[in-house]
PDB file of C-alpha atoms and ligand atoms in Angstrom:
ATOM      1  CA  VAL A   1       0.041   0.230   0.028  1.00 87.00           C
ATOM      2  CA  GLU A   2       1.427   3.597  -1.147  1.00 89.00           C
ATOM      3  CA  LEU A   3       0.071   6.075   1.406  1.00 92.00           C
ATOM      4  CA  ASP A   4       0.367   9.700   1.124  1.00 94.00           C
ATOM      5  CA  PHE A   5       0.363   9.694  -2.643  1.00 96.00           C
ATOM      6  CA  ALA A   6      -1.781  12.422  -4.379  1.00 97.00           C
ATOM      7  CA  VAL A   7      -2.078  11.427  -8.095  1.00 97.00           C
ATOM      8  CA  ASP A   8      -1.251  14.147 -10.199  1.00 97.00           C
ATOM      9  CA  SER A   9      -0.921  12.856 -13.441  1.00 97.00           C
ATOM     10  CA  VAL A  10      -1.635   9.715 -15.283  1.00 98.00           C
ATOM     11  CA  SER A  11       0.088   8.334 -18.325  1.00 98.00           C
ATOM     12  CA  ILE A  12      -1.719   5.172 -20.382  1.00 97.00           C
ATOM     13  CA  GLU A  13       0.944   3.165 -21.831  1.00 96.00           C
ATOM     14  CA  ARG A  14       0.841  -0.246 -23.875  1.00 93.00           C
ATOM     15  CA  GLU A  15       0.930  -2.555 -21.002  1.00 94.00           C
ATOM     16  CA  VAL A  16       0.649  -0.333 -18.022  1.00 96.00           C
ATOM     17  CA  THR A  17      -0.565   2.883 -16.484  1.00 97.00           C
ATOM     18  CA  THR A  18       1.899   5.028 -14.789  1.00 98.00           C
ATOM     19  CA  LEU A  19       0.480   7.132 -12.003  1.00 98.00           C
ATOM     20  CA  ARG A  20       2.862  10.461 -10.747  1.00 97.00           C
ATOM     21  CA  ASP A  21       2.324  12.544  -7.542  1.00 97.00           C
ATOM     22  CA  ARG A  22       3.810  16.024  -7.570  1.00 96.00           C
ATOM     23  CA  ARG A  23       6.660  14.957  -5.676  1.00 95.00           C
ATOM     24  CA  GLY A  24       7.809  13.401  -8.891  1.00 93.00           C
ATOM     25  CA  ARG A  25       6.922   9.679  -7.320  1.00 96.00           C
ATOM     26  CA  ARG A  26       5.521   7.334  -9.643  1.00 96.00           C
ATOM     27  CA  VAL A  27       3.359   4.126  -9.278  1.00 97.00           C
ATOM     28  CA  VAL A  28       3.012   1.675 -12.133  1.00 97.00           C
ATOM     29  CA  ALA A  29      -0.049  -0.594 -12.556  1.00 96.00           C
ATOM     30  CA  ARG A  30      -1.515  -2.767 -14.860  1.00 95.00           C
ATOM     31  CA  PHE A  31      -5.118  -1.979 -13.650  1.00 95.00           C
ATOM     32  CA  VAL A  32      -6.526   1.174 -12.086  1.00 97.00           C
ATOM     33  CA  VAL A  33      -9.837   1.630 -10.004  1.00 97.00           C
ATOM     34  CA  ASN A  34     -10.980   5.150  -9.512  1.00 98.00           C
ATOM     35  CA  ALA A  35     -12.191   5.470  -6.146  1.00 98.00           C
ATOM     36  CA  ALA A  36     -10.852   8.970  -5.402  1.00 98.00           C
ATOM     37  CA  GLY A  37     -14.348  10.175  -3.742  1.00 98.00           C
ATOM     38  CA  LEU A  38     -14.881  13.974  -3.623  1.00 98.00           C
ATOM     39  CA  GLU A  39     -11.744  14.064  -6.632  1.00 98.00           C
ATOM     40  CA  GLY A  40     -13.460  11.152  -8.640  1.00 98.00           C
ATOM     41  CA  ASP A  41     -14.310  13.355 -11.602  1.00 98.00           C
ATOM     42  CA  THR A  42     -10.851  15.179 -11.613  1.00 98.00           C
ATOM     43  CA  MET A  43      -9.151  11.676 -11.701  1.00 98.00           C
ATOM     44  CA  HIS A  44     -11.477  10.704 -14.556  1.00 98.00           C
ATOM     45  CA  ARG A  45     -10.646  13.259 -16.661  1.00 98.00           C
ATOM     46  CA  ARG A  46      -7.135  12.385 -16.369  1.00 98.00           C
ATOM     47  CA  PHE A  47      -7.772   9.276 -17.738  1.00 97.00           C
ATOM     48  CA  GLY A  48      -9.429  11.070 -20.474  1.00 97.00           C
ATOM     49  CA  PHE A  49     -12.930  10.502 -19.910  1.00 97.00           C
ATOM     50  CA  ALA A  50     -16.004  12.874 -18.871  1.00 96.00           C
ATOM     51  CA  GLY A  51     -19.844  12.396 -17.943  1.00 96.00           C
ATOM     52  CA  PHE A  52     -20.070  13.614 -14.165  1.00 97.00           C
ATOM     53  CA  SER A  53     -19.078  16.260 -12.244  1.00 98.00           C
ATOM     54  CA  ILE A  54     -18.990  16.085  -8.351  1.00 98.00           C
ATOM     55  CA  ARG A  55     -20.778  18.647  -6.564  1.00 97.00           C
ATOM     56  CA  PRO A  56     -20.449  18.218  -2.796  1.00 97.00           C
ATOM     57  CA  ARG A  57     -23.550  17.315  -0.726  1.00 95.00           C
ATOM     58  CA  ARG A  58     -22.639  18.578   3.081  1.00 96.00           C
ATOM     59  CA  GLY A  59     -24.104  16.995   6.008  1.00 96.00           C
ATOM     60  CA  GLU A  60     -24.029  18.227   9.445  1.00 98.00           C
ATOM     61  CA  LEU A  61     -24.441  16.142  12.699  1.00 98.00           C
ATOM     62  CA  ILE A  62     -25.011  16.819  16.261  1.00 98.00           C
ATOM     63  CA  VAL A  63     -24.008  14.555  19.025  1.00 98.00           C
ATOM     64  CA  PHE A  64     -25.714  14.672  22.391  1.00 98.00           C
ATOM     65  CA  ASP A  65     -24.311  13.387  25.936  1.00 98.00           C
ATOM     66  CA  LYS A  66     -24.935  10.028  27.181  1.00 97.00           C
ATOM     67  CA  LEU A  67     -27.414  11.226  29.589  1.00 98.00           C
ATOM     68  CA  ALA A  68     -29.630  11.626  26.677  1.00 97.00           C
ATOM     69  CA  ARG A  69     -29.534   7.707  25.624  1.00 97.00           C
ATOM     70  CA  PRO A  70     -32.656   6.308  27.729  1.00 96.00           C
ATOM     71  CA  LEU A  71     -34.996   8.764  25.792  1.00 96.00           C
ATOM     72  CA  LEU A  72     -35.069   6.701  22.961  1.00 94.00           C
ATOM     73  CA  GLY A  73     -34.737   2.629  22.359  1.00 93.00           C
ATOM     74  CA  HIS A  74     -34.223   2.652  18.530  1.00 94.00           C
ATOM     75  CA  THR A  75     -33.459   4.782  15.559  1.00 96.00           C
ATOM     76  CA  ILE A  76     -36.156   7.090  14.463  1.00 95.00           C
ATOM     77  CA  LEU A  77     -36.262   8.056  10.844  1.00 91.00           C
ATOM     78  CA  PRO A  78     -38.685  10.236   9.144  1.00 87.00           C
ATOM     79  CA  VAL A  79     -40.260   9.515   5.987  1.00 86.00           C
ATOM     80  CA  PRO A  80     -37.541   9.996   3.024  1.00 84.00           C
ATOM     81  CA  THR A  81     -37.957  12.622   0.376  1.00 79.00           C
ATOM     82  CA  ALA A  82     -36.461  12.358  -3.396  1.00 75.00           C
ATOM     83  CA  HIS A  83     -33.378  14.423  -2.312  1.00 67.00           C
ATOM     84  CA  THR A  84     -32.532  12.976   1.190  1.00 70.00           C
ATOM     85  CA  LYS A  85     -33.513  10.130   3.453  1.00 78.00           C
ATOM     86  CA  GLY A  86     -34.052  13.201   6.255  1.00 87.00           C
ATOM     87  CA  VAL A  87     -32.520  13.706   9.557  1.00 94.00           C
ATOM     88  CA  LEU A  88     -32.796  11.208  11.913  1.00 95.00           C
ATOM     89  CA  VAL A  89     -32.535  10.778  15.783  1.00 97.00           C
ATOM     90  CA  ALA A  90     -30.388   7.511  16.849  1.00 97.00           C
ATOM     91  CA  PRO A  91     -28.357   6.080  19.321  1.00 97.00           C
ATOM     92  CA  THR A  92     -24.600   5.514  18.572  1.00 96.00           C
ATOM     93  CA  VAL A  93     -22.545   2.341  19.712  1.00 94.00           C
ATOM     94  CA  PHE A  94     -20.757   4.767  21.939  1.00 95.00           C
ATOM     95  CA  GLY A  95     -24.241   5.148  23.985  1.00 96.00           C
ATOM     96  CA  ASN A  96     -24.670   9.001  22.531  1.00 97.00           C
ATOM     97  CA  VAL A  97     -27.558  10.193  20.553  1.00 98.00           C
ATOM     98  CA  ILE A  98     -26.872  11.822  17.531  1.00 98.00           C
ATOM     99  CA  VAL A  99     -29.126  13.959  15.258  1.00 98.00           C
ATOM    100  CA  GLY A 100     -28.577  14.243  11.570  1.00 96.00           C
ATOM    101  CA  PRO A 101     -27.304  14.401   8.940  1.00 95.00           C
ATOM    102  CA  THR A 102     -28.676  17.472   7.120  1.00 94.00           C
ATOM    103  CA  ALA A 103     -28.056  17.593   3.121  1.00 92.00           C
ATOM    104  CA  GLU A 104     -26.915  21.040   1.427  1.00 94.00           C
ATOM    105  CA  ASP A 105     -25.489  21.116  -1.919  1.00 95.00           C
ATOM    106  CA  ILE A 106     -22.223  23.320  -1.986  1.00 97.00           C
ATOM    107  CA  GLU A 107     -19.288  24.313  -4.406  1.00 96.00           C
ATOM    108  CA  GLU A 108     -16.298  23.896  -1.989  1.00 96.00           C
ATOM    109  CA  ARG A 109     -14.798  20.553  -1.833  1.00 97.00           C
ATOM    110  CA  THR A 110     -13.057  21.186   1.379  1.00 96.00           C
ATOM    111  CA  ALA A 111     -15.758  22.866   3.500  1.00 96.00           C
ATOM    112  CA  THR A 112     -16.188  20.054   6.208  1.00 96.00           C
ATOM    113  CA  GLY A 113     -16.857  22.810   8.968  1.00 96.00           C
ATOM    114  CA  SER A 114     -20.308  22.863  10.817  1.00 97.00           C
ATOM    115  CA  THR A 115     -22.572  25.806  10.043  1.00 97.00           C
ATOM    116  CA  ARG A 116     -24.882  27.962  12.279  1.00 97.00           C
ATOM    117  CA  ALA A 117     -27.787  27.575   9.776  1.00 97.00           C
ATOM    118  CA  GLY A 118     -27.080  23.634   9.645  1.00 97.00           C
ATOM    119  CA  LEU A 119     -27.232  23.116  13.289  1.00 97.00           C
ATOM    120  CA  ASP A 120     -30.115  25.218  13.519  1.00 97.00           C
ATOM    121  CA  ASP A 121     -31.793  23.479  10.882  1.00 96.00           C
ATOM    122  CA  LEU A 122     -31.082  19.874  13.074  1.00 97.00           C
ATOM    123  CA  LEU A 123     -32.165  21.554  16.397  1.00 97.00           C
ATOM    124  CA  THR A 124     -35.421  22.538  14.890  1.00 96.00           C
ATOM    125  CA  LYS A 125     -35.931  18.720  13.478  1.00 94.00           C
ATOM    126  CA  ALA A 126     -34.829  17.121  16.699  1.00 95.00           C
ATOM    127  CA  ARG A 127     -37.444  19.007  18.723  1.00 95.00           C
ATOM    128  CA  ARG A 128     -40.345  17.694  16.511  1.00 93.00           C
ATOM    129  CA  ILE A 129     -39.236  14.315  16.804  1.00 93.00           C
ATOM    130  CA  LEU A 130     -37.833  13.907  20.255  1.00 95.00           C
ATOM    131  CA  PRO A 131     -38.562  17.340  21.921  1.00 96.00           C
ATOM    132  CA  ASP A 132     -36.943  16.177  25.388  1.00 97.00           C
ATOM    133  CA  LEU A 133     -33.376  15.890  23.693  1.00 97.00           C
ATOM    134  CA  LEU A 134     -33.215  19.754  23.511  1.00 97.00           C
ATOM    135  CA  ALA A 135     -32.459  19.726  27.484  1.00 97.00           C
ATOM    136  CA  HIS A 136     -29.330  17.797  26.895  1.00 98.00           C
ATOM    137  CA  GLU A 137     -25.765  18.601  26.620  1.00 97.00           C
ATOM    138  CA  VAL A 138     -24.321  18.713  23.150  1.00 97.00           C
ATOM    139  CA  THR A 139     -20.901  16.718  23.243  1.00 97.00           C
ATOM    140  CA  ALA A 140     -19.803  17.247  19.646  1.00 97.00           C
ATOM    141  CA  VAL A 141     -20.903  18.461  16.153  1.00 98.00           C
ATOM    142  CA  TYR A 142     -19.282  17.605  12.935  1.00 95.00           C
ATOM    143  CA  ALA A 143     -19.871  17.455   9.250  1.00 98.00           C
ATOM    144  CA  GLY A 144     -18.917  15.458   6.061  1.00 97.00           C
ATOM    145  CA  LEU A 145     -19.359  15.905   2.418  1.00 98.00           C
ATOM    146  CA  ARG A 146     -20.862  13.341   0.144  1.00 96.00           C
ATOM    147  CA  ALA A 147     -19.459  12.891  -3.693  1.00 98.00           C
ATOM    148  CA  ALA A 148     -22.821  13.579  -5.117  1.00 96.00           C
ATOM    149  CA  THR A 149     -23.002  14.528  -8.951  1.00 97.00           C
ATOM    150  CA  GLU A 150     -25.650  15.993 -11.274  1.00 96.00           C
ATOM    151  CA  HIS A 151     -26.850  12.512 -11.658  1.00 95.00           C
ATOM    152  CA  SER A 152     -29.006  10.546  -9.198  1.00 90.00           C
ATOM    153  CA  ASP A 153     -27.260   7.467  -9.356  1.00 94.00           C
ATOM    154  CA  TYR A 154     -23.678   5.986  -8.724  1.00 96.00           C
ATOM    155  CA  GLN A 155     -21.184   6.313 -11.630  1.00 97.00           C
ATOM    156  CA  LEU A 156     -19.689   3.167 -12.558  1.00 96.00           C
ATOM    157  CA  SER A 157     -17.970   2.614 -15.898  1.00 95.00           C
ATOM    158  CA  ALA A 158     -15.332   0.186 -17.389  1.00 95.00           C
ATOM    159  CA  HIS A 159     -12.841   1.334 -19.496  1.00 94.00           C
ATOM    160  CA  PRO A 160     -11.236  -1.546 -21.108  1.00 93.00           C
ATOM    161  CA  ASP A 161      -8.708   0.024 -23.517  1.00 92.00           C
ATOM    162  CA  ALA A 162      -7.051   2.203 -20.922  1.00 94.00           C
ATOM    163  CA  ARG A 163      -7.473  -0.859 -18.175  1.00 95.00           C
ATOM    164  CA  TYR A 164      -9.312   1.644 -15.906  1.00 96.00           C
ATOM    165  CA  VAL A 165     -12.601   1.164 -13.773  1.00 96.00           C
ATOM    166  CA  CYS A 166     -14.283   4.499 -12.469  1.00 97.00           C
ATOM    167  CA  LEU A 167     -16.330   3.996  -9.266  1.00 97.00           C
ATOM    168  CA  GLY A 168     -17.642   7.969  -9.255  1.00 97.00           C
ATOM    169  CA  GLY A 169     -20.221   9.430  -7.550  1.00 97.00           C
ATOM    170  CA  ILE A 170     -20.237   7.238  -4.468  1.00 96.00           C
ATOM    171  CA  ARG A 171     -22.292   9.525  -2.000  1.00 91.00           C
ATOM    172  CA  SER A 172     -25.000   8.348   0.521  1.00 85.00           C
ATOM    173  CA  THR A 173     -25.362   4.779   1.016  1.00 90.00           C
ATOM    174  CA  GLY A 174     -21.579   4.226  -0.009  1.00 95.00           C
ATOM    175  CA  LEU A 175     -20.589   2.809   2.883  1.00 95.00           C
ATOM    176  CA  THR A 176     -23.418   0.133   2.861  1.00 95.00           C
ATOM    177  CA  ALA A 177     -22.755  -0.386  -0.826  1.00 96.00           C
ATOM    178  CA  SER A 178     -18.664  -0.814  -0.359  1.00 97.00           C
ATOM    179  CA  MET A 179     -18.882  -4.554  -0.505  1.00 97.00           C
ATOM    180  CA  ALA A 180     -20.790  -4.580  -3.441  1.00 97.00           C
ATOM    181  CA  LEU A 181     -19.136  -1.902  -5.159  1.00 97.00           C
ATOM    182  CA  ALA A 182     -15.675  -3.653  -4.485  1.00 97.00           C
ATOM    183  CA  GLU A 183     -16.997  -7.204  -6.390  1.00 96.00           C
ATOM    184  CA  GLU A 184     -18.559  -5.112  -9.177  1.00 95.00           C
ATOM    185  CA  ALA A 185     -15.233  -3.367  -9.677  1.00 96.00           C
ATOM    186  CA  LEU A 186     -13.535  -6.887  -9.781  1.00 94.00           C
ATOM    187  CA  LEU A 187     -16.016  -7.961 -12.374  1.00 94.00           C
ATOM    188  CA  MET A 188     -15.578  -4.913 -14.368  1.00 93.00           C
ATOM    189  CA  LEU A 189     -12.014  -5.556 -14.463  1.00 91.00           C
ATOM    190  CA  ARG A 190     -12.000  -9.162 -15.326  1.00 87.00           C
ATOM    191  CA  ARG A 191     -14.676  -8.692 -18.020  1.00 79.00           C
ATOM    192  CA  PRO A 192     -12.327  -7.297 -20.677  1.00 59.00           C
ATOM    193  CA  VAL A 193      -9.934  -9.717 -20.075  1.00 53.00           C
ATOM    194  CA  ILE A 194     -12.541 -12.597 -20.762  1.00 50.00           C
ATOM    195  CA  ASP A 195     -13.794 -10.434 -23.374  1.00 51.00           C
ATOM    196  CA  HIS A 196     -10.161 -10.436 -25.035  1.00 49.00           C
ATOM    197  CA  THR A 197      -9.458 -14.186 -24.787  1.00 46.00           C
ATOM    198  CA  ARG A 198     -13.007 -14.655 -26.437  1.00 47.00           C
ATOM    199  CA  THR A 199     -12.144 -12.126 -29.011  1.00 45.00           C
ATOM    200  CA  ALA A 200      -8.752 -13.765 -29.674  1.00 50.00           C
ATOM    201  CA  LYS A 201     -10.733 -17.485 -29.868  1.00 54.00           C
ATOM    202  CA  VAL A 202     -13.108 -15.995 -32.297  1.00 45.00           C
ATOM    203  CA  LYS A 203     -10.381 -14.692 -34.573  1.00 51.00           C
ATOM    204  CA  ALA A 204      -8.236 -17.636 -34.132  1.00 57.00           C
ATOM    205  CA  SER A 205     -11.004 -19.736 -35.397  1.00 55.00           C
ATOM    206  CA  ALA A 206     -12.234 -17.279 -38.032  1.00 50.00           C
ATOM    207  CA  ALA A 207      -8.434 -17.439 -39.055  1.00 57.00           C
ATOM    208  CA  ARG A 208      -8.786 -21.257 -39.129  1.00 59.00           C
ATOM    209  CA  ALA A 209     -12.031 -21.360 -41.271  1.00 53.00           C
ATOM    210  CA  VAL A 210     -10.468 -19.022 -43.843  1.00 48.00           C
ATOM    211  CA  THR A 211      -7.435 -21.494 -44.228  1.00 51.00           C
ATOM    212  CA  GLU A 212      -9.243 -24.305 -44.386  1.00 49.00           C
ATOM    213  CA  SER A 213     -11.807 -22.842 -47.051  1.00 46.00           C
ATOM    214  CA  SER A 214      -9.114 -21.525 -49.066  1.00 44.00           C
ATOM    215  CA  ALA A 215      -7.168 -24.854 -48.682  1.00 43.00           C
ATOM    216  CA  THR A 216     -10.312 -26.712 -49.816  1.00 40.00           C
ATOM    217  CA  ALA A 217     -10.782 -24.161 -52.950  1.00 39.00           C
ATOM    218  CA  ASN A 218      -6.987 -24.719 -53.601  1.00 37.00           C
ATOM    219  CA  GLY A 219      -7.484 -28.471 -53.410  1.00 38.00           C
TER     220      GLY A 219
HETATM  221  C1  FAD B 301     -22.955  13.183   6.156  1.00 50.98           C
HETATM  222  C2  FAD B 301     -22.966  12.005   5.544  1.00 50.98           C
HETATM  223  C3  FAD B 301     -23.834  10.952   6.039  1.00 50.98           C
HETATM  224  C4  FAD B 301     -23.597   9.487   5.123  1.00 50.98           C
HETATM  225  N1  FAD B 301     -24.604   8.458   5.762  1.00 50.98           N
HETATM  226  C5  FAD B 301     -24.438   7.444   5.373  1.00 50.98           C
HETATM  227  C6  FAD B 301     -25.177   6.337   5.531  1.00 50.98           C
HETATM  228  O1  FAD B 301     -26.128   6.564   6.342  1.00 50.98           O
HETATM  229  N2  FAD B 301     -24.802   5.143   5.008  1.00 50.98           N
HETATM  230  C7  FAD B 301     -23.935   4.700   3.973  1.00 50.98           C
HETATM  231  O2  FAD B 301     -24.031   3.783   3.619  1.00 50.98           O
HETATM  232  N3  FAD B 301     -23.156   5.990   3.441  1.00 50.98           N
HETATM  233  C8  FAD B 301     -23.159   7.178   4.345  1.00 50.98           C
HETATM  234  N4  FAD B 301     -22.528   7.975   3.524  1.00 50.98           N
HETATM  235  C9  FAD B 301     -21.827   8.050   2.675  1.00 50.98           C
HETATM  236  C10 FAD B 301     -20.433   7.246   2.831  1.00 50.98           C
HETATM  237  O3  FAD B 301     -19.909   7.653   4.080  1.00 50.98           O
HETATM  238  C11 FAD B 301     -19.457   7.502   1.736  1.00 50.98           C
HETATM  239  O4  FAD B 301     -20.289   7.193   0.453  1.00 50.98           O
HETATM  240  C12 FAD B 301     -18.214   6.918   1.911  1.00 50.98           C
HETATM  241  O5  FAD B 301     -17.469   7.126   2.771  1.00 50.98           O
HETATM  242  C13 FAD B 301     -17.426   7.333   0.598  1.00 50.98           C
HETATM  243  O6  FAD B 301     -16.155   6.221   0.392  1.00 50.98           O
HETATM  244  P1  FAD B 301     -15.194   6.340  -0.751  1.00 50.98           P
HETATM  245  O7  FAD B 301     -14.141   5.319  -0.318  1.00 50.98           O
HETATM  246  O8  FAD B 301     -15.834   6.086  -1.871  1.00 50.98           O
HETATM  247  O9  FAD B 301     -14.650   7.915  -0.929  1.00 50.98           O
HETATM  248  P2  FAD B 301     -13.640   8.331   0.674  1.00 50.98           P
HETATM  249  O10 FAD B 301     -13.511   7.894   1.677  1.00 50.98           O
HETATM  250  O11 FAD B 301     -13.580   9.933   0.449  1.00 50.98           O
HETATM  251  O12 FAD B 301     -12.369   8.086  -0.327  1.00 50.98           O
HETATM  252  C14 FAD B 301     -11.529   8.704  -1.277  1.00 50.98           C
HETATM  253  C15 FAD B 301     -10.185   8.827  -1.189  1.00 50.98           C
HETATM  254  O13 FAD B 301      -9.397   9.027  -2.346  1.00 50.98           O
HETATM  255  C16 FAD B 301      -8.288   9.701  -1.785  1.00 50.98           C
HETATM  256  N5  FAD B 301      -8.184  10.814  -2.903  1.00 50.98           N
HETATM  257  C17 FAD B 301      -8.692  11.721  -3.454  1.00 50.98           C
HETATM  258  N6  FAD B 301      -8.019  12.270  -4.658  1.00 50.98           N
HETATM  259  C18 FAD B 301      -6.974  11.483  -4.618  1.00 50.98           C
HETATM  260  C19 FAD B 301      -5.843  11.415  -5.675  1.00 50.98           C
HETATM  261  N7  FAD B 301      -5.617  12.706  -6.589  1.00 50.98           N
HETATM  262  N8  FAD B 301      -4.843  10.498  -5.460  1.00 50.98           N
HETATM  263  C20 FAD B 301      -5.203   9.649  -4.506  1.00 50.98           C
HETATM  264  N9  FAD B 301      -5.791   9.565  -3.650  1.00 50.98           N
HETATM  265  C21 FAD B 301      -6.890  10.473  -3.649  1.00 50.98           C
HETATM  266  C22 FAD B 301      -8.877  10.948  -0.708  1.00 50.98           C
HETATM  267  O14 FAD B 301      -7.860  11.260  -0.115  1.00 50.98           O
HETATM  268  C23 FAD B 301      -9.605   9.639  -0.056  1.00 50.98           C
HETATM  269  O15 FAD B 301      -9.018   8.725   1.013  1.00 50.98           O
HETATM  270  C24 FAD B 301     -22.696   9.309   4.298  1.00 50.98           C
HETATM  271  C25 FAD B 301     -21.562  10.377   4.073  1.00 50.98           C
HETATM  272  C26 FAD B 301     -21.698  11.490   4.538  1.00 50.98           C
HETATM  273  C27 FAD B 301     -21.004  12.585   4.452  1.00 50.98           C
END
């Protein structure tokens, strides 16, 4: 595993692909899977492809003190909308109670700070779902960015000639889907190899047929 290696340029050669970082270090790979999250579209373009742009969707959360834990026995989730599954109130494995996340489309790819508006929105929703929660102390607030795109679905694609697979736009549900995505990436990488083998076999049998028929014609 090569850590602390931010891919800055990509060079697709005949047999391998060379990835370079800004310090001039390089990694040579036969196959490449793009799982660059918020930079997935930038990486996709480095390989010469387009089709989606990342538009971060910020999600903010509030963590309440463990003393609030007896207030609820299970997760309370409102009816989802087309945009988001909604703000839920849930117990955490550490014994706290969380409220969140919000869903706000933003431009900045590094804006992981909490906002006054986001926290107010969460408190309003928490008051509606579990009013007594607001009497408890807030232990922490945090925010994360989902790698949303202009499309509603993940952007998965295989590019056999470049020996490259893109797992783009992995936003909400990405954690839950991660094992299935890994399996799909493997299938997509194998497919071109299988296809090439098949193509080679078809070409070989076609060539044999031509040779045999011309031998028959000549005979
Ligand atoms: C608020 C919020 C709530 C969520 N709720 C849920 C939920 O309820 N259920 C669920 O399943 N999922 C949920 N998710 C989504 C889930 O967390 C993400 O889908 C998942 O973490 C994305 O994983 P990833 O590996 O695709 O991307 P990341 O974890 O972002 O990994 C991308 C990696 O690529 C690296 N990278 C970027 N550019 C380069 C480069 N040039 N060179 C080398 N490396 C690079 C980054 O450093 C990073 O390590 C939520 C996300 C948020 C923000």
